[in-house]
Tab-separated table of C-alpha atoms and ligand atoms in Angstrom:
chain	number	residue	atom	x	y	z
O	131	UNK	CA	84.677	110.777	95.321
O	132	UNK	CA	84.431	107.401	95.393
O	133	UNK	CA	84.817	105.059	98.665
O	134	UNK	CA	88.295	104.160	98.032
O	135	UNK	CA	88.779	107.551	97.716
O	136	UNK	CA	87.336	108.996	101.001
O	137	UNK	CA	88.795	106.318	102.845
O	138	UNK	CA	92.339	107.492	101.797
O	139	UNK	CA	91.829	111.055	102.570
O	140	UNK	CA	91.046	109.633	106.335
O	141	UNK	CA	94.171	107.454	106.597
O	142	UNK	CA	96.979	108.451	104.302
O	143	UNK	CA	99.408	110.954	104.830
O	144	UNK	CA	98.876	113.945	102.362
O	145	UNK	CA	102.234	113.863	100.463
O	146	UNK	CA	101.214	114.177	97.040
O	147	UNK	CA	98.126	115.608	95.180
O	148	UNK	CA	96.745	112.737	94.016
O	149	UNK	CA	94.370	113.376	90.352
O	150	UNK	CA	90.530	111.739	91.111
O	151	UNK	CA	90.880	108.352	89.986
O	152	UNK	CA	91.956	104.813	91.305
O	153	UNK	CA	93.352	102.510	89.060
O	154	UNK	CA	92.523	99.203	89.786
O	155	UNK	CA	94.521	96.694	86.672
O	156	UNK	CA	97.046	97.132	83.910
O	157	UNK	CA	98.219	95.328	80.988
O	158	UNK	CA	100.798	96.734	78.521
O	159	UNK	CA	100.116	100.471	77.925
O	160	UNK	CA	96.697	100.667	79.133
O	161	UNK	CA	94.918	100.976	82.834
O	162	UNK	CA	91.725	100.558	84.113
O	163	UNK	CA	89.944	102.340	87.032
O	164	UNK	CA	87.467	101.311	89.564
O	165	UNK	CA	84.492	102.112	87.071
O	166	UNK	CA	86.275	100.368	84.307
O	167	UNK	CA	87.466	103.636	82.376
O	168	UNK	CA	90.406	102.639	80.020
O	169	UNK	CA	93.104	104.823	79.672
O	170	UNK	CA	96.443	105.109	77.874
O	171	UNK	CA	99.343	105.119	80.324
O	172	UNK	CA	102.079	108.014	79.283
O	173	UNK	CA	102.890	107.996	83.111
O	174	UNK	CA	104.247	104.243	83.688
O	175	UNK	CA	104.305	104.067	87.156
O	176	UNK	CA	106.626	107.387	86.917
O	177	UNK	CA	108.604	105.749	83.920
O	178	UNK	CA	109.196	102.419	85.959
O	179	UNK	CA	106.955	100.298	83.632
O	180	UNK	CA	109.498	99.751	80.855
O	181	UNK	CA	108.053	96.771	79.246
O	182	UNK	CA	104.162	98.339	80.133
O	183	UNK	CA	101.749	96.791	82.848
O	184	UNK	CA	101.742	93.455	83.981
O	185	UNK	CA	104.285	92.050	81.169
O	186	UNK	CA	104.232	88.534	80.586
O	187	UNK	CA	108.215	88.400	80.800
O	188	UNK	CA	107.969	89.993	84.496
O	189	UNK	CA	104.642	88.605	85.743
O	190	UNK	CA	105.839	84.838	85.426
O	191	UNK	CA	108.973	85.106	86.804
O	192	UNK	CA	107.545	87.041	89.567
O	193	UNK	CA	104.610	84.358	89.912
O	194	UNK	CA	107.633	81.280	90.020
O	195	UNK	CA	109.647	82.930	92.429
O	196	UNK	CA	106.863	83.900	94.715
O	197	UNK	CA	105.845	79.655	94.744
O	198	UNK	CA	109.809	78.991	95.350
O	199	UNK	CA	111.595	81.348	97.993
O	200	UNK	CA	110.555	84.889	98.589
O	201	UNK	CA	113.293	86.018	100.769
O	202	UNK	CA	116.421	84.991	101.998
O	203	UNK	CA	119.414	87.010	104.412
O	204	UNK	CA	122.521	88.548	102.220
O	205	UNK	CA	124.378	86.204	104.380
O	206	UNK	CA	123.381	83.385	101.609
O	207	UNK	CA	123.920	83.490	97.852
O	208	UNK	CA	121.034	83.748	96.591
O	209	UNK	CA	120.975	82.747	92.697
O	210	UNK	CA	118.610	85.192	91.243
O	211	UNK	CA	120.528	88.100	92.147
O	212	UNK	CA	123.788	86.625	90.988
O	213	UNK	CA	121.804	86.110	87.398
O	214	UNK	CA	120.981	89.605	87.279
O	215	UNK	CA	123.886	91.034	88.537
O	216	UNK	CA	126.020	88.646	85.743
O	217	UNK	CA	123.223	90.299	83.266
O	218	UNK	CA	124.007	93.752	83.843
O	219	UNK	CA	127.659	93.872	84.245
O	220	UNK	CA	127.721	91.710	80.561
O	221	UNK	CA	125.870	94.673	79.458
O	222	UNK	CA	127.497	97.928	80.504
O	223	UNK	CA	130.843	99.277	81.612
O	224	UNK	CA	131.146	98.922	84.551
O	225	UNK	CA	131.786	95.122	86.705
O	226	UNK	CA	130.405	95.259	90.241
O	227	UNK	CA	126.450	95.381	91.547
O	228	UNK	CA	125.267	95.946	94.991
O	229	UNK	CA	121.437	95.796	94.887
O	230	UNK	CA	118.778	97.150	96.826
O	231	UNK	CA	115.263	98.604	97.062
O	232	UNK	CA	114.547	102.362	95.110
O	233	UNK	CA	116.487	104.430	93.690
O	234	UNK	CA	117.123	107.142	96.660
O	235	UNK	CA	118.555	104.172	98.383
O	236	UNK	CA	121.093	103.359	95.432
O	237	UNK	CA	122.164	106.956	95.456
O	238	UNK	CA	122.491	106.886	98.948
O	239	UNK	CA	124.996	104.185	98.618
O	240	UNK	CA	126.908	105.347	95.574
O	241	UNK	CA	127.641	108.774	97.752
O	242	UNK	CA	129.156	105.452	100.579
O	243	UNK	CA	130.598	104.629	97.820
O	244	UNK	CA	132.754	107.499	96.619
O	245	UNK	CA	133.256	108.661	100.571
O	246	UNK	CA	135.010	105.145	100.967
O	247	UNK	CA	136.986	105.630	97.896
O	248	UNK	CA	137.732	109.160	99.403
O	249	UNK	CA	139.118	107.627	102.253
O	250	UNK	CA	140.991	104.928	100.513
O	251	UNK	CA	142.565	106.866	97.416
O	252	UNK	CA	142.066	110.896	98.158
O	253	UNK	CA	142.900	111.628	101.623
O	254	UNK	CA	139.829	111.659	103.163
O	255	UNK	CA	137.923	113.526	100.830
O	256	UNK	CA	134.480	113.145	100.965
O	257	UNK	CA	132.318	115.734	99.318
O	258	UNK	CA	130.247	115.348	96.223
O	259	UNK	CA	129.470	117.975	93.478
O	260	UNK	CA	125.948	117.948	92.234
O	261	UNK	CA	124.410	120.571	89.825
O	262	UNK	CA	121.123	122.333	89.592
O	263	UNK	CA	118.003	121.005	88.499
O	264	UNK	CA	118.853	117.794	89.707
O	265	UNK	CA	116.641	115.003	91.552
O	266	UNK	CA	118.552	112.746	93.171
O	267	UNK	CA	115.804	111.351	95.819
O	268	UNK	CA	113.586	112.348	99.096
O	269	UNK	CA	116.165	111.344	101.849
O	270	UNK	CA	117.913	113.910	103.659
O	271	UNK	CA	121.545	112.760	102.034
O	272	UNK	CA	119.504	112.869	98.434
O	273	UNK	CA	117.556	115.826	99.455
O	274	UNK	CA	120.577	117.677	100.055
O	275	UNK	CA	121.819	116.366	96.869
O	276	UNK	CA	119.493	117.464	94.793
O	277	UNK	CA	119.731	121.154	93.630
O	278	UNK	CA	116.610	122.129	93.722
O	279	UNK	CA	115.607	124.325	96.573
O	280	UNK	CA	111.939	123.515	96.415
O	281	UNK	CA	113.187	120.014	98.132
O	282	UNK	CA	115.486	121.477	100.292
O	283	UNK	CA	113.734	124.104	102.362
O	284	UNK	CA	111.094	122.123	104.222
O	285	UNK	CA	114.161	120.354	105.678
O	286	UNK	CA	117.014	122.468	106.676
O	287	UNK	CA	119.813	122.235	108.075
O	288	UNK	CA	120.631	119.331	105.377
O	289	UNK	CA	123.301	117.157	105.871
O	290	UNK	CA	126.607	118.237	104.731
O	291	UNK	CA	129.333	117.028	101.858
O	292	UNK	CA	127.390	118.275	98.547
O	293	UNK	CA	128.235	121.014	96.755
O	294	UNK	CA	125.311	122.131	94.196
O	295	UNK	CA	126.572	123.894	90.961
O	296	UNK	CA	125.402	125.563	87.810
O	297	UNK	CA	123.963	122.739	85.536
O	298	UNK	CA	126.136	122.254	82.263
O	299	UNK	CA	128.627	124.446	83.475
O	300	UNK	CA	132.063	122.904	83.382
O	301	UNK	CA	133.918	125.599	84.605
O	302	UNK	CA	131.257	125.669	87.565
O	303	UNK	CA	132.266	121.968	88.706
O	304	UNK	CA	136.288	123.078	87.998
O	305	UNK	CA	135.386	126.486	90.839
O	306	UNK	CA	133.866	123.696	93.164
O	307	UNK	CA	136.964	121.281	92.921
O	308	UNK	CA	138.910	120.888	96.594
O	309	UNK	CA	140.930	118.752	98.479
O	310	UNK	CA	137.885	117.585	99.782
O	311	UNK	CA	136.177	116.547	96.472
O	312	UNK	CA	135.700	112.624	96.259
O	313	UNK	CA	133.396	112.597	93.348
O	314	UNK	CA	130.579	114.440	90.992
O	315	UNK	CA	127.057	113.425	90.712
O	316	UNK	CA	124.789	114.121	87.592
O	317	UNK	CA	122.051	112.516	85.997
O	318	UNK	CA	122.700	111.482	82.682
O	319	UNK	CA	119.855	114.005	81.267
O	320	UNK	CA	117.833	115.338	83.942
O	321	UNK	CA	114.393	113.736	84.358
O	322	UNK	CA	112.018	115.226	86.883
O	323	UNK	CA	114.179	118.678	86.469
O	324	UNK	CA	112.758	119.684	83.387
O	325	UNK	CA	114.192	116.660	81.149
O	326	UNK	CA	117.459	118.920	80.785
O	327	UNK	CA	119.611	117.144	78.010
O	328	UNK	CA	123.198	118.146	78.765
O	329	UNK	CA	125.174	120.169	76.151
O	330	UNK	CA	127.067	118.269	73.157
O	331	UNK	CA	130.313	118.190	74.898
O	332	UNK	CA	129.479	118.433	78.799
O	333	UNK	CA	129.610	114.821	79.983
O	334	UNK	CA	132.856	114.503	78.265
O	335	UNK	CA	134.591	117.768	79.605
O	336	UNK	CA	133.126	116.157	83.319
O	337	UNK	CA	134.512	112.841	82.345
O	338	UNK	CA	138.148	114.589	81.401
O	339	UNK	CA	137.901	116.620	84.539
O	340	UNK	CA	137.585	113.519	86.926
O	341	UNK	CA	139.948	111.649	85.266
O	342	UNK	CA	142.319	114.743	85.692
O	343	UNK	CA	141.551	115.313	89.456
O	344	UNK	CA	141.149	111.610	90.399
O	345	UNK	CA	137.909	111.800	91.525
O	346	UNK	CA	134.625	110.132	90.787
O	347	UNK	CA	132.218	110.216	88.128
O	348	UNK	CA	129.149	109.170	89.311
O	349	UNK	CA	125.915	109.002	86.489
O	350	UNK	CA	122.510	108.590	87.911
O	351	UNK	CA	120.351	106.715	85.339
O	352	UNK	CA	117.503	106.048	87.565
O	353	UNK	CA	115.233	107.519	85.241
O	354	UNK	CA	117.372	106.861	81.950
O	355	UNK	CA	118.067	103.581	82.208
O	356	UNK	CA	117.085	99.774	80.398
O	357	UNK	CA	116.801	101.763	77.577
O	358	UNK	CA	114.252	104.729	77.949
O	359	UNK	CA	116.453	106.946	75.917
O	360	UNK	CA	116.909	104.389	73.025
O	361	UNK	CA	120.003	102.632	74.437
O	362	UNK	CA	120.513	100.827	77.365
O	363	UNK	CA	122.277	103.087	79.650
O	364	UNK	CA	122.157	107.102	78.102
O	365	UNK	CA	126.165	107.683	78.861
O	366	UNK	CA	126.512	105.357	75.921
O	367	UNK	CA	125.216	107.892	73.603
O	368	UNK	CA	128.045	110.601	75.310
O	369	UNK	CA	131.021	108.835	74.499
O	370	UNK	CA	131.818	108.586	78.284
O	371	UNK	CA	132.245	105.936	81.117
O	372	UNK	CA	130.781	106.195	84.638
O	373	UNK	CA	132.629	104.788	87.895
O	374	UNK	CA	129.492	104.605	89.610
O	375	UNK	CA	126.050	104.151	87.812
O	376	UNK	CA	122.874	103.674	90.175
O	377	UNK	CA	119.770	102.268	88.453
O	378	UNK	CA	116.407	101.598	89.661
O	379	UNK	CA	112.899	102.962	88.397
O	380	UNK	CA	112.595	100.680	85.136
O	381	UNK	CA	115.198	97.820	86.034
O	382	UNK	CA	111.914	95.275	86.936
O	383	UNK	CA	109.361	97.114	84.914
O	384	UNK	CA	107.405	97.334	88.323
O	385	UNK	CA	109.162	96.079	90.992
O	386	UNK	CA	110.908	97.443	94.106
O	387	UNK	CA	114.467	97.479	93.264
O	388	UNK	CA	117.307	100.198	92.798
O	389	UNK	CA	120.626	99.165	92.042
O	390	UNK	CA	124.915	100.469	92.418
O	391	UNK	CA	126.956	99.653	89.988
O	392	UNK	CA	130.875	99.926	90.190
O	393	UNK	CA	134.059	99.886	88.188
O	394	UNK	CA	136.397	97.472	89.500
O	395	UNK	CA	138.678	100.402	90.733
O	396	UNK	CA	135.879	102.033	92.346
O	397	UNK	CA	134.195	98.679	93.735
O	398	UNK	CA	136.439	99.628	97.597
O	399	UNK	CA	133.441	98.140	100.066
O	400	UNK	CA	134.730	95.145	102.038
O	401	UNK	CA	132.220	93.469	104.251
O	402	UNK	CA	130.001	95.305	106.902
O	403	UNK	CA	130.171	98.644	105.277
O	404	UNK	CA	126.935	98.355	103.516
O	405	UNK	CA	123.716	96.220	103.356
O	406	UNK	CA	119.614	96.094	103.069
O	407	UNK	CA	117.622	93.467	104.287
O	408	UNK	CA	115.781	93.186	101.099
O	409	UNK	CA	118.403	94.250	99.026
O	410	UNK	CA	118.539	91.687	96.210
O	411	UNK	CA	115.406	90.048	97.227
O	412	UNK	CA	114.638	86.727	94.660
O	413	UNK	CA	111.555	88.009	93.717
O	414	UNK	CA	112.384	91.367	92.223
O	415	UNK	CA	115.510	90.103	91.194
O	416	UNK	CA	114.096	87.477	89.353
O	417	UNK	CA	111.574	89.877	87.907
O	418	UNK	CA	114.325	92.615	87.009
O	419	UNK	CA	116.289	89.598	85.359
O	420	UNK	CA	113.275	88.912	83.497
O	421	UNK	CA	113.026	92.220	82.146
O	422	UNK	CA	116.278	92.926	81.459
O	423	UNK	CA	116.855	89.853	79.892
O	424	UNK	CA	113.644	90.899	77.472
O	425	UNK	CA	114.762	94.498	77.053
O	426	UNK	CA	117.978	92.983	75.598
O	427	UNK	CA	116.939	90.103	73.593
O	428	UNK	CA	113.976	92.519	71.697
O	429	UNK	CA	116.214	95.488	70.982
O	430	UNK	CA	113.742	97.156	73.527
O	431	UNK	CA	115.884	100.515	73.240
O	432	UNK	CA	115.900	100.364	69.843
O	433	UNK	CA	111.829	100.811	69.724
O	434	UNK	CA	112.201	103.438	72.232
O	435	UNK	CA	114.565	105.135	69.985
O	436	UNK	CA	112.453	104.737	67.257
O	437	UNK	CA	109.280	105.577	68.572
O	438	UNK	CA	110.736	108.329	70.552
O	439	UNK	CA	111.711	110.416	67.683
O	440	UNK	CA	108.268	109.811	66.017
O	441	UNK	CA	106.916	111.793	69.504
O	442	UNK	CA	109.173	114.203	69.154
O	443	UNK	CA	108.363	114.864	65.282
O	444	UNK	CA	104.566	114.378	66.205
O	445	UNK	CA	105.058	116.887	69.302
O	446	UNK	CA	106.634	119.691	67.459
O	447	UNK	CA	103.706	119.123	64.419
O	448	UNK	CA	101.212	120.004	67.496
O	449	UNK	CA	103.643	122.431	68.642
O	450	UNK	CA	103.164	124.088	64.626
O	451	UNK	CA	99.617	123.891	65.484
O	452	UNK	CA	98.869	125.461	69.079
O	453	UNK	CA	100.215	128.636	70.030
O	454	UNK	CA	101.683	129.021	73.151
O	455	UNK	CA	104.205	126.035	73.066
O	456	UNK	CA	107.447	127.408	73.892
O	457	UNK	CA	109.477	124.061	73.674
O	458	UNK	CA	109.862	120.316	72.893
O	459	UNK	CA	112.654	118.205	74.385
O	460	UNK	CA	113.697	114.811	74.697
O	461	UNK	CA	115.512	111.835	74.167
O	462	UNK	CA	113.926	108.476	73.259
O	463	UNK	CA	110.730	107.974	75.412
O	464	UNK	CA	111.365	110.915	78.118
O	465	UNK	CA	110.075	113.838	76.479
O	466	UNK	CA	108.812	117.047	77.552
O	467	UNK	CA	106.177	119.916	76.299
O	468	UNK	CA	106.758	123.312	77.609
O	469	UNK	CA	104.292	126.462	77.549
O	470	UNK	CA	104.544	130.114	77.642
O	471	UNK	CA	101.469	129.877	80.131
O	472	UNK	CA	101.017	127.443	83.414
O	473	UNK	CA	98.418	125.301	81.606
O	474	UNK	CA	99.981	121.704	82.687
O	475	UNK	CA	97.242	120.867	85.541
O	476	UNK	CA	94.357	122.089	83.088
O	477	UNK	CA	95.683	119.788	80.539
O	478	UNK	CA	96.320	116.776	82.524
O	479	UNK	CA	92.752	116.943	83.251
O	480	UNK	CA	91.828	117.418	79.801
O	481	UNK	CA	93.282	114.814	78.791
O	482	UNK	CA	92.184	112.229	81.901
O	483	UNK	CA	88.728	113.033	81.233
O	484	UNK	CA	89.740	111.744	77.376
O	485	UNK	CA	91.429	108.858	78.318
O	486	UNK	CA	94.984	109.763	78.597
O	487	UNK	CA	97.455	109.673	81.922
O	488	UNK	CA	100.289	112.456	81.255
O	489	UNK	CA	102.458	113.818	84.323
O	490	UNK	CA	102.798	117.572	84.798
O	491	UNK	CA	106.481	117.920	84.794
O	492	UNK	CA	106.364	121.217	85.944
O	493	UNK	CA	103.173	124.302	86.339
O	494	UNK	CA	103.712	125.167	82.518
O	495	UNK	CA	105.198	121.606	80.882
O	496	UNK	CA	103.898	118.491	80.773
O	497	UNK	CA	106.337	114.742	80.148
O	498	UNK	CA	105.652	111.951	78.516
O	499	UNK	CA	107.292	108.725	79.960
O	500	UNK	CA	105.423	105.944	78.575
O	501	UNK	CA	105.649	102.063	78.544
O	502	UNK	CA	109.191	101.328	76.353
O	503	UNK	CA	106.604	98.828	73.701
O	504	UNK	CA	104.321	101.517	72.822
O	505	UNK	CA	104.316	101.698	68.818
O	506	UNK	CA	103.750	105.067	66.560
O	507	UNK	CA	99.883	104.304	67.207
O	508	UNK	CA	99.683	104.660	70.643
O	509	UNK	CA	101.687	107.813	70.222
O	510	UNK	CA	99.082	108.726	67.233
O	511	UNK	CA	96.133	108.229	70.188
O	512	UNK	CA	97.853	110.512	72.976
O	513	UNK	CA	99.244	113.288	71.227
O	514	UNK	CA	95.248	113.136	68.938
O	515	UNK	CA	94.031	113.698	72.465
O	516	UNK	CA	96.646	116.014	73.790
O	517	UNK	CA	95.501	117.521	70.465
O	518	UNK	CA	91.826	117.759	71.680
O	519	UNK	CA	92.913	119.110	75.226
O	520	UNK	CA	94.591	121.714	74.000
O	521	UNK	CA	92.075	123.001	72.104
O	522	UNK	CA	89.812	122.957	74.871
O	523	UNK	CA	91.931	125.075	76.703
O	524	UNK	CA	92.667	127.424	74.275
O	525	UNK	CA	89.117	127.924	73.426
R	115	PLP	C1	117.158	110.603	88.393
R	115	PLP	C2	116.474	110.113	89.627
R	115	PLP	N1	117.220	109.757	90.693
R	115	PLP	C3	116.663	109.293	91.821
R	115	PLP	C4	115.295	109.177	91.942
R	115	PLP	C5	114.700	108.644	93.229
R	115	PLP	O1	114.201	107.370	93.009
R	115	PLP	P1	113.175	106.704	94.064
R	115	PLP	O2	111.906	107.487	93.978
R	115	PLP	O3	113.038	105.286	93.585
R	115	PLP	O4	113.809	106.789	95.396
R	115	PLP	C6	114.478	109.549	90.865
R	115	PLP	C7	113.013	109.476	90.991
R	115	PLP	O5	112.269	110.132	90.305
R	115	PLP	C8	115.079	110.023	89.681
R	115	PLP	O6	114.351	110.388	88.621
């Protein structure tokens, strides 16, 4: 264990399981550690790194901004937020941003959101239906929001207004419907659930079903987002519309910063009913603009498309080779690998001591959420290694 190491165990709180190295500089898919080990980067910062490590794009607006004005109160306009919030409604359906810091936050205040609308539109109602096998975040409002119990227990009694039902279940969200429904809440495809694509005609049944009841549809793209699933936003690959869309995760390939986005009709909160103090701070926004702005102008999504359906063709080849894989899922570059046996840990060490960072979606599946510029040879190079790990275990 080296210093760094020790020194953590003494001072940090133990909320995660952290694997034995420390990585000390990045640049595009790859990362170094203290001793200078190089090693491919499926993980990205937990699929935040969209345009890889240290991007040129991000890293020199960040660098100008820093050397002009770092922060500033909402009370001012402040132009780098106004760029990026002009960027992103020019870009999706919907025509209002608030911004602010993660993406727990941004859920936080889509659920404001919808309970304001409640009050405006739906006679107070407030409650939002979430499903199973969602992650919506690690504050209590999220926590409850999220239906997995796992997150839940630790922290009971949760605060109250969500209502989790059956995942791709329709007729589940129709037997949750009351008065008191203001709005539903689903990710796009789940991510840290299992990377759960929705059925063919889900979204759209959802989508009818809101329009029908007059409440919300809210889509969480934290983790689907600037174009990890080879467009943009996912919904546009459902044939349906969001009122509320929260981003965060890869909107500054790095940076702090989580973001609500509204349809006009939707956009109801009038001053004093939200804020952040570094909400829309010029730095991350001028990084996020930065990356957008590339993500756009390189047909970013398009690679991740691309390149995401040469992992999944590589990843069921493997899946032909090793026995024991029981599944292969994804969409663009958010894919998982899922065993009959719980050999994820073992092979995320397998493949760290090769040279490879892969996350361990779950004890017996393993996701790949790499940098959004990787080509078919840096998938070649993991899934070679996965390869090699597998064998190892299997031996
Ligand atoms: C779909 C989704 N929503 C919300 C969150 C929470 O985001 P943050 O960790 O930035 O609060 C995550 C994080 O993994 C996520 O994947």
């Amino acid at each position: 264990m080296s210093r760094w190491q020790e020194l953590e165990k003494e001072y940090f709180m133990r909320t995660v399981e952290r694997l034995p190295v420390t990585l000390v500089r990045g640049k595009g898919a790859r990362v170094w550690d203290e001793d200078g080990r190089e090693y491919l980067d499926f993980v990205a910062g937990w699929a935040v790194n969209s345009l890889g490590h240290c991007h040129p794009a991000t890293a020199e607006a960040v660098t100008e901004q820093v050397r002009t004005l770092i922060q500033v109160s909402n009370q001012f306009y402040s132009i780098p937020q106004v760029q990026l919030a002009e960027l992103l409604v020019q870009n999706s359906c919907l025509d209002k941003v608030f911004l602010c810091n993660s993406g727990a936050e941004a859920n936080e205040g889509a659920v404001k959101l919808a309970r304001r609308y409640g009050k405006h539109h739906l006679n107070g109602a407030y409650e939002v239906i979430t499903t199973t096998g969602s992650f919506h975040g690690r504050t209590l409002g999220m926590v409850a929001a999220t239906g997995q119990p796992k997150f839940q227990e630790p922290y009971v009694p949760l605060p109250s207004g969500f209502a989790n039902v059956e995942y791709n279940s329709i007729e589940a969200i129709k037997a949750a419907t009351t008065p008191q429904t203001c709005a539903v809440m689903l990710e796009t495809l789940q991510g840290e659930g299992g990377v759960n694509l929705p059925d063919d005609d889900y979204l759209a049944a959802v989508r009818t079903w809101c329009d029908q009841t007059g409440i919300l549809l809210i889509l969480d793209e934290i983790q689907t987002g600037i174009g990890r699933t080879g467009t943009l936003f996912a919904y546009e690959q459902y044939g349906v519309e969001p009122d509320i869309m929260t981003l965060a995760k890869g909107l500054a390939s790095g940076l702090p910063i989580g973001a609500i986005l509204a349809k006009d009709g939707a956009s109801v909160f009038t001053p004093g009913e939200h804020g952040s103090t570094f909400g829309g701070n010029p730095v991350t926004c001028a990084a996020s603009y930065a990356t957008v702005k590339f993500v756009i102008d390189n047909d970013i999504p398009g690679n991740a498309g691309r390149v995401g359906e040469y992992l999944m063709a590589k990843l069921k080849d493997l899946s032909q080779k090793h026995q024991g894989v029981t599944d292969v899922r994804g969409r663009g570059l958010l894919a998982a690998i899922e065993f009959s046996r719980d050999i994820a840990q073992a092979l995320v060490m397998a493949c760290l001591e090769r040279g490879l960072l892969v996350n361990k979606l779950k004890p017996n599946a393993l996701r790949f959420m790499p940098p959004l510029t990787i080509g078919n040879e840096e998938v070649d190079e993991a899934l070679g290694i996965l390869d090699e790990a597998l064998s190892s275990i299997n031996e």
